[in-house]
């Protein structure tokens, strides 16, 4: 896990403001659990070093829906993804409450320090597609709702384009995908 990735100081309140008005990115609708992003062994180790416990993780079967969802995240890499997550196998993901909230979500937000959070959490809502940094139009995201140009959104989430690219590259490496920017 690339804990060396650093950037601007985040607006510490944006995710707190988000928690007051939405379910945030830390909650999935019940029934959607299988679509939660995977956790690599290195991510899990970093989380555990920061205090995460076995009950914060869940072993999830590689379902067809999960693999299809991953293929939408990484267009054109279906074959690699089907090898990394073969049907019948399993991967680690975050454990969720019956209401769909991550079990590491406390009253003041994530209980892990930012550098120990899963790479997907640290990158969200940013992503890289076809070599360009973009963001998911997730309307529950306070940073997306408050954006005044992507520069402001980068700043409010404590990163710039360079850091977003570095996090994406670290995520690909951790999840077993070949190097690509
Ligand atoms: S690990 Fe932290 S940031 Fe990620 S979903 Fe759970 S509570 Fe949210
Ligand atoms: S990253 Fe966006 S959706 Fe997630 S808690 Fe922060 S403001 Fe909310």
PDB file of C-alpha atoms and ligand atoms in Angstrom:
ATOM      1  CA  UNK A   1       0.000   0.000   0.000  1.00  0.00           C
ATOM      2  CA  UNK A   2       1.421   3.352  -1.003  1.00  0.00           C
ATOM      3  CA  UNK A   3       1.318   5.206   2.250  1.00  0.00           C
ATOM      4  CA  UNK A   4       3.828   7.603   0.774  1.00  0.00           C
ATOM      5  CA  UNK A   5       1.070   9.131  -1.353  1.00  0.00           C
ATOM      6  CA  UNK A   6       0.410  12.559   0.078  1.00  0.00           C
ATOM      7  CA  UNK A   7      -1.052  15.813  -1.074  1.00  0.00           C
ATOM      8  CA  UNK A   8      -2.830  18.964   0.037  1.00  0.00           C
ATOM      9  CA  UNK A   9      -4.342  18.983   3.497  1.00  0.00           C
ATOM     10  CA  UNK A  10      -7.957  17.819   3.143  1.00  0.00           C
ATOM     11  CA  UNK A  11     -10.940  19.879   4.208  1.00  0.00           C
ATOM     12  CA  UNK A  12     -11.518  17.819   7.347  1.00  0.00           C
ATOM     13  CA  UNK A  13     -15.163  18.863   7.436  1.00  0.00           C
ATOM     14  CA  UNK A  14     -16.319  17.850   3.980  1.00  0.00           C
ATOM     15  CA  UNK A  15     -16.867  14.196   4.870  1.00  0.00           C
ATOM     16  CA  UNK A  16     -18.340  15.205   8.239  1.00  0.00           C
ATOM     17  CA  UNK A  17     -20.784  17.535   6.468  1.00  0.00           C
ATOM     18  CA  UNK A  18     -21.524  14.671   4.110  1.00  0.00           C
ATOM     19  CA  UNK A  19     -22.369  12.361   7.027  1.00  0.00           C
ATOM     20  CA  UNK A  20     -24.954  14.863   8.251  1.00  0.00           C
ATOM     21  CA  UNK A  21     -26.888  14.859   5.010  1.00  0.00           C
ATOM     22  CA  UNK A  22     -26.270  11.572   3.205  1.00  0.00           C
ATOM     23  CA  UNK A  23     -25.327   7.947   3.667  1.00  0.00           C
ATOM     24  CA  UNK A  24     -21.822   8.794   2.361  1.00  0.00           C
ATOM     25  CA  UNK A  25     -19.590   6.486   0.336  1.00  0.00           C
ATOM     26  CA  UNK A  26     -19.207   4.242   3.405  1.00  0.00           C
ATOM     27  CA  UNK A  27     -22.645   2.653   3.029  1.00  0.00           C
ATOM     28  CA  UNK A  28     -24.071   0.322   0.414  1.00  0.00           C
ATOM     29  CA  UNK A  29     -27.758  -0.358  -0.043  1.00  0.00           C
ATOM     30  CA  UNK A  30     -28.632  -3.676   1.604  1.00  0.00           C
ATOM     31  CA  UNK A  31     -28.534  -6.387  -1.043  1.00  0.00           C
ATOM     32  CA  UNK A  32     -25.598  -4.709  -2.849  1.00  0.00           C
ATOM     33  CA  UNK A  33     -22.908  -6.150  -0.561  1.00  0.00           C
ATOM     34  CA  UNK A  34     -21.402  -8.406  -3.219  1.00  0.00           C
ATOM     35  CA  UNK A  35     -20.481  -5.301  -5.255  1.00  0.00           C
ATOM     36  CA  UNK A  36     -18.232  -3.847  -2.552  1.00  0.00           C
ATOM     37  CA  UNK A  37     -14.692  -3.298  -3.836  1.00  0.00           C
ATOM     38  CA  UNK A  38     -12.074  -5.959  -2.977  1.00  0.00           C
ATOM     39  CA  UNK A  39      -9.297  -5.601  -0.403  1.00  0.00           C
ATOM     40  CA  UNK A  40      -5.806  -6.847  -1.168  1.00  0.00           C
ATOM     41  CA  UNK A  41      -3.625  -8.541   1.433  1.00  0.00           C
ATOM     42  CA  UNK A  42      -1.432  -5.438   1.666  1.00  0.00           C
ATOM     43  CA  UNK A  43      -4.420  -3.177   2.252  1.00  0.00           C
ATOM     44  CA  UNK A  44      -5.777  -5.536   4.891  1.00  0.00           C
ATOM     45  CA  UNK A  45      -2.395  -5.663   6.643  1.00  0.00           C
ATOM     46  CA  UNK A  46      -2.175  -1.852   6.724  1.00  0.00           C
ATOM     47  CA  UNK A  47      -5.699  -1.642   8.113  1.00  0.00           C
ATOM     48  CA  UNK A  48      -4.956  -4.203  10.798  1.00  0.00           C
ATOM     49  CA  UNK A  49      -1.767  -2.390  11.761  1.00  0.00           C
ATOM     50  CA  UNK A  50      -3.957   0.680  12.365  1.00  0.00           C
ATOM     51  CA  UNK A  51      -6.430  -1.216  14.542  1.00  0.00           C
ATOM     52  CA  UNK A  52      -8.865  -2.995  12.226  1.00  0.00           C
ATOM     53  CA  UNK A  53     -10.047  -6.305  13.667  1.00  0.00           C
ATOM     54  CA  UNK A  54     -11.053  -9.594  11.999  1.00  0.00           C
ATOM     55  CA  UNK A  55     -14.732  -8.609  12.317  1.00  0.00           C
ATOM     56  CA  UNK A  56     -14.080  -5.627  10.073  1.00  0.00           C
ATOM     57  CA  UNK A  57     -13.448  -7.962   7.116  1.00  0.00           C
ATOM     58  CA  UNK A  58     -15.660 -10.341   5.195  1.00  0.00           C
ATOM     59  CA  UNK A  59     -14.792 -13.115   2.756  1.00  0.00           C
ATOM     60  CA  UNK A  60     -16.946 -12.579  -0.327  1.00  0.00           C
ATOM     61  CA  UNK A  61     -17.541 -15.121  -3.060  1.00  0.00           C
ATOM     62  CA  UNK A  62     -16.520 -13.974  -6.549  1.00  0.00           C
ATOM     63  CA  UNK A  63     -20.033 -13.793  -7.985  1.00  0.00           C
ATOM     64  CA  UNK A  64     -20.789 -13.088 -11.667  1.00  0.00           C
ATOM     65  CA  UNK A  65     -22.291  -9.749 -10.585  1.00  0.00           C
ATOM     66  CA  UNK A  66     -19.118  -8.772  -8.735  1.00  0.00           C
ATOM     67  CA  UNK A  67     -16.878  -9.649 -11.682  1.00  0.00           C
ATOM     68  CA  UNK A  68     -19.152  -7.791 -14.116  1.00  0.00           C
ATOM     69  CA  UNK A  69     -19.053  -4.751 -11.864  1.00  0.00           C
ATOM     70  CA  UNK A  70     -15.252  -4.882 -11.760  1.00  0.00           C
ATOM     71  CA  UNK A  71     -15.214  -5.135 -15.557  1.00  0.00           C
ATOM     72  CA  UNK A  72     -17.219  -1.899 -15.708  1.00  0.00           C
ATOM     73  CA  UNK A  73     -14.617  -0.232 -13.492  1.00  0.00           C
ATOM     74  CA  UNK A  74     -11.773  -1.461 -15.701  1.00  0.00           C
ATOM     75  CA  UNK A  75     -13.089  -1.486 -19.301  1.00  0.00           C
ATOM     76  CA  UNK A  76     -11.255  -3.846 -21.640  1.00  0.00           C
ATOM     77  CA  UNK A  77      -9.628  -5.819 -18.821  1.00  0.00           C
ATOM     78  CA  UNK A  78     -12.309  -8.477 -18.417  1.00  0.00           C
ATOM     79  CA  UNK A  79      -9.973 -11.392 -19.065  1.00  0.00           C
ATOM     80  CA  UNK A  80      -7.446 -10.273 -16.445  1.00  0.00           C
ATOM     81  CA  UNK A  81     -10.234  -9.677 -13.929  1.00  0.00           C
ATOM     82  CA  UNK A  82     -11.741 -13.118 -14.508  1.00  0.00           C
ATOM     83  CA  UNK A  83      -8.318 -14.629 -13.791  1.00  0.00           C
ATOM     84  CA  UNK A  84      -7.822 -12.512 -10.679  1.00  0.00           C
ATOM     85  CA  UNK A  85     -11.335 -13.205  -9.371  1.00  0.00           C
ATOM     86  CA  UNK A  86     -12.322 -16.634 -10.695  1.00  0.00           C
ATOM     87  CA  UNK A  87     -15.905 -17.734 -10.183  1.00  0.00           C
ATOM     88  CA  UNK A  88     -16.055 -20.075  -7.205  1.00  0.00           C
ATOM     89  CA  UNK A  89     -13.175 -18.257  -5.522  1.00  0.00           C
ATOM     90  CA  UNK A  90     -13.403 -15.516  -2.929  1.00  0.00           C
ATOM     91  CA  UNK A  91     -11.864 -12.193  -2.000  1.00  0.00           C
ATOM     92  CA  UNK A  92     -11.800 -10.026   1.109  1.00  0.00           C
ATOM     93  CA  UNK A  93     -14.039  -6.992   1.375  1.00  0.00           C
ATOM     94  CA  UNK A  94     -15.173  -4.680   4.155  1.00  0.00           C
ATOM     95  CA  UNK A  95     -17.690  -6.151   6.600  1.00  0.00           C
ATOM     96  CA  UNK A  96     -20.994  -4.282   6.563  1.00  0.00           C
ATOM     97  CA  UNK A  97     -23.813  -3.904   9.057  1.00  0.00           C
ATOM     98  CA  UNK A  98     -27.301  -5.181   8.158  1.00  0.00           C
ATOM     99  CA  UNK A  99     -28.050  -1.586   7.116  1.00  0.00           C
ATOM    100  CA  UNK A 100     -25.104  -1.655   4.712  1.00  0.00           C
ATOM    101  CA  UNK A 101     -22.688   0.599   6.626  1.00  0.00           C
ATOM    102  CA  UNK A 102     -19.006  -0.256   6.799  1.00  0.00           C
ATOM    103  CA  UNK A 103     -18.227  -1.574  10.279  1.00  0.00           C
ATOM    104  CA  UNK A 104     -15.299   0.851  10.474  1.00  0.00           C
ATOM    105  CA  UNK A 105     -17.645   3.818  10.163  1.00  0.00           C
ATOM    106  CA  UNK A 106     -17.936   5.569  13.521  1.00  0.00           C
ATOM    107  CA  UNK A 107     -20.046   8.552  14.592  1.00  0.00           C
ATOM    108  CA  UNK A 108     -17.291  10.914  13.438  1.00  0.00           C
ATOM    109  CA  UNK A 109     -16.522   9.108  10.203  1.00  0.00           C
ATOM    110  CA  UNK A 110     -13.957   6.439   9.412  1.00  0.00           C
ATOM    111  CA  UNK A 111     -12.175   5.090  12.468  1.00  0.00           C
ATOM    112  CA  UNK A 112      -8.974   4.473  10.524  1.00  0.00           C
ATOM    113  CA  UNK A 113      -6.393   7.189   9.852  1.00  0.00           C
ATOM    114  CA  UNK A 114      -6.541   8.263   6.232  1.00  0.00           C
ATOM    115  CA  UNK A 115      -3.237   6.612   5.294  1.00  0.00           C
ATOM    116  CA  UNK A 116      -4.482   3.213   6.530  1.00  0.00           C
ATOM    117  CA  UNK A 117      -7.821   3.268   4.696  1.00  0.00           C
ATOM    118  CA  UNK A 118      -8.444   1.080   1.653  1.00  0.00           C
ATOM    119  CA  UNK A 119      -7.063   2.587  -1.522  1.00  0.00           C
ATOM    120  CA  UNK A 120     -10.518   2.770  -3.101  1.00  0.00           C
ATOM    121  CA  UNK A 121     -11.783   4.775  -0.093  1.00  0.00           C
ATOM    122  CA  UNK A 122      -8.822   7.126  -0.321  1.00  0.00           C
ATOM    123  CA  UNK A 123      -9.294   7.696  -4.039  1.00  0.00           C
ATOM    124  CA  UNK A 124     -13.100   8.032  -4.071  1.00  0.00           C
ATOM    125  CA  UNK A 125     -14.836   9.821  -5.821  1.00  0.00           C
ATOM    126  CA  UNK A 126     -11.906  10.055  -8.237  1.00  0.00           C
ATOM    127  CA  UNK A 127     -11.025   7.400 -10.778  1.00  0.00           C
ATOM    128  CA  UNK A 128      -8.894   7.098 -13.916  1.00  0.00           C
ATOM    129  CA  UNK A 129     -10.434   6.141 -17.219  1.00  0.00           C
ATOM    130  CA  UNK A 130      -8.690   6.080 -20.595  1.00  0.00           C
ATOM    131  CA  UNK A 131      -5.737   7.857 -19.012  1.00  0.00           C
ATOM    132  CA  UNK A 132      -7.807  10.762 -17.667  1.00  0.00           C
ATOM    133  CA  UNK A 133      -8.666  11.510 -14.056  1.00  0.00           C
ATOM    134  CA  UNK A 134     -12.447  11.773 -13.666  1.00  0.00           C
ATOM    135  CA  UNK A 135     -14.856  11.545 -10.783  1.00  0.00           C
ATOM    136  CA  UNK A 136     -17.979   9.530 -10.204  1.00  0.00           C
ATOM    137  CA  UNK A 137     -21.136  11.653 -10.295  1.00  0.00           C
ATOM    138  CA  UNK A 138     -22.177  10.273  -6.911  1.00  0.00           C
ATOM    139  CA  UNK A 139     -24.800  12.711  -5.738  1.00  0.00           C
ATOM    140  CA  UNK A 140     -24.511  11.539  -2.124  1.00  0.00           C
ATOM    141  CA  UNK A 141     -20.941  12.880  -2.089  1.00  0.00           C
ATOM    142  CA  UNK A 142     -20.727  16.272  -0.407  1.00  0.00           C
ATOM    143  CA  UNK A 143     -17.473  17.047  -2.224  1.00  0.00           C
ATOM    144  CA  UNK A 144     -19.227  16.455  -5.551  1.00  0.00           C
ATOM    145  CA  UNK A 145     -22.217  18.540  -4.479  1.00  0.00           C
ATOM    146  CA  UNK A 146     -19.993  21.422  -3.333  1.00  0.00           C
ATOM    147  CA  UNK A 147     -17.544  21.289  -6.220  1.00  0.00           C
ATOM    148  CA  UNK A 148     -16.507  24.559  -7.729  1.00  0.00           C
ATOM    149  CA  UNK A 149     -14.419  23.059 -10.494  1.00  0.00           C
ATOM    150  CA  UNK A 150     -12.512  19.836  -9.994  1.00  0.00           C
ATOM    151  CA  UNK A 151      -9.576  21.782  -8.538  1.00  0.00           C
ATOM    152  CA  UNK A 152     -11.689  22.715  -5.542  1.00  0.00           C
ATOM    153  CA  UNK A 153     -12.869  19.130  -5.168  1.00  0.00           C
ATOM    154  CA  UNK A 154      -9.283  17.867  -5.250  1.00  0.00           C
ATOM    155  CA  UNK A 155      -8.441  20.344  -2.527  1.00  0.00           C
ATOM    156  CA  UNK A 156     -11.414  19.493  -0.322  1.00  0.00           C
ATOM    157  CA  UNK A 157     -10.459  15.812  -0.437  1.00  0.00           C
ATOM    158  CA  UNK A 158      -6.787  16.440   0.174  1.00  0.00           C
ATOM    159  CA  UNK A 159      -5.270  15.583  -3.163  1.00  0.00           C
ATOM    160  CA  UNK A 160      -4.406  16.893  -6.566  1.00  0.00           C
ATOM    161  CA  UNK A 161      -4.420  15.167  -9.937  1.00  0.00           C
ATOM    162  CA  UNK A 162      -0.931  13.799  -9.305  1.00  0.00           C
ATOM    163  CA  UNK A 163      -1.999  12.187  -6.029  1.00  0.00           C
ATOM    164  CA  UNK A 164      -5.163  10.770  -7.644  1.00  0.00           C
ATOM    165  CA  UNK A 165      -3.033   9.149 -10.354  1.00  0.00           C
ATOM    166  CA  UNK A 166      -0.613   7.776  -7.757  1.00  0.00           C
ATOM    167  CA  UNK A 167      -3.427   6.305  -5.685  1.00  0.00           C
ATOM    168  CA  UNK A 168      -4.986   4.735  -8.778  1.00  0.00           C
ATOM    169  CA  UNK A 169      -1.629   3.205  -9.737  1.00  0.00           C
ATOM    170  CA  UNK A 170      -1.206   1.859  -6.179  1.00  0.00           C
ATOM    171  CA  UNK A 171      -4.708   0.404  -6.278  1.00  0.00           C
ATOM    172  CA  UNK A 172      -4.041  -1.386  -9.569  1.00  0.00           C
ATOM    173  CA  UNK A 173      -0.820  -2.811  -8.183  1.00  0.00           C
ATOM    174  CA  UNK A 174      -2.491  -3.931  -4.937  1.00  0.00           C
ATOM    175  CA  UNK A 175      -5.385  -5.582  -6.762  1.00  0.00           C
ATOM    176  CA  UNK A 176      -3.046  -7.445  -9.136  1.00  0.00           C
ATOM    177  CA  UNK A 177      -3.774  -5.469 -12.302  1.00  0.00           C
ATOM    178  CA  UNK A 178      -0.922  -4.644 -14.700  1.00  0.00           C
ATOM    179  CA  UNK A 179       0.662  -1.219 -14.575  1.00  0.00           C
ATOM    180  CA  UNK A 180      -1.344   1.340 -16.520  1.00  0.00           C
ATOM    181  CA  UNK A 181      -1.977   5.035 -15.996  1.00  0.00           C
TER     182      UNK A 181
HETATM  183  S1  LIG B   1     -12.869   1.860   5.591  1.00  0.00           S
HETATM  184 FE1  LIG B   1     -13.413   3.880   6.377  1.00  0.00          FE
HETATM  185  S2  LIG B   1     -13.533   5.206   4.536  1.00  0.00           S
HETATM  186 FE2  LIG B   1     -13.644   3.053   3.844  1.00  0.00          FE
HETATM  187  S3  LIG B   1     -15.838   2.561   3.718  1.00  0.00           S
HETATM  188 FE3  LIG B   1     -15.114   1.952   5.785  1.00  0.00          FE
HETATM  189  S4  LIG B   1     -15.529   3.714   7.096  1.00  0.00           S
HETATM  190 FE4  LIG B   1     -15.621   4.415   4.959  1.00  0.00          FE
HETATM  191  S1  LIG B   2     -15.655  11.125  -0.082  1.00  0.00           S
HETATM  192 FE1  LIG B   2     -17.576  12.099  -0.695  1.00  0.00          FE
HETATM  193  S2  LIG B   2     -19.184  10.520  -0.316  1.00  0.00           S
HETATM  194 FE2  LIG B   2     -17.349   9.914   0.806  1.00  0.00          FE
HETATM  195  S3  LIG B   2     -17.683  10.751   2.881  1.00  0.00           S
HETATM  196 FE3  LIG B   2     -16.395  12.236   1.745  1.00  0.00          FE
HETATM  197  S4  LIG B   2     -17.826  13.708   0.887  1.00  0.00           S
HETATM  198 FE4  LIG B   2     -19.024  11.863   1.479  1.00  0.00          FE
END
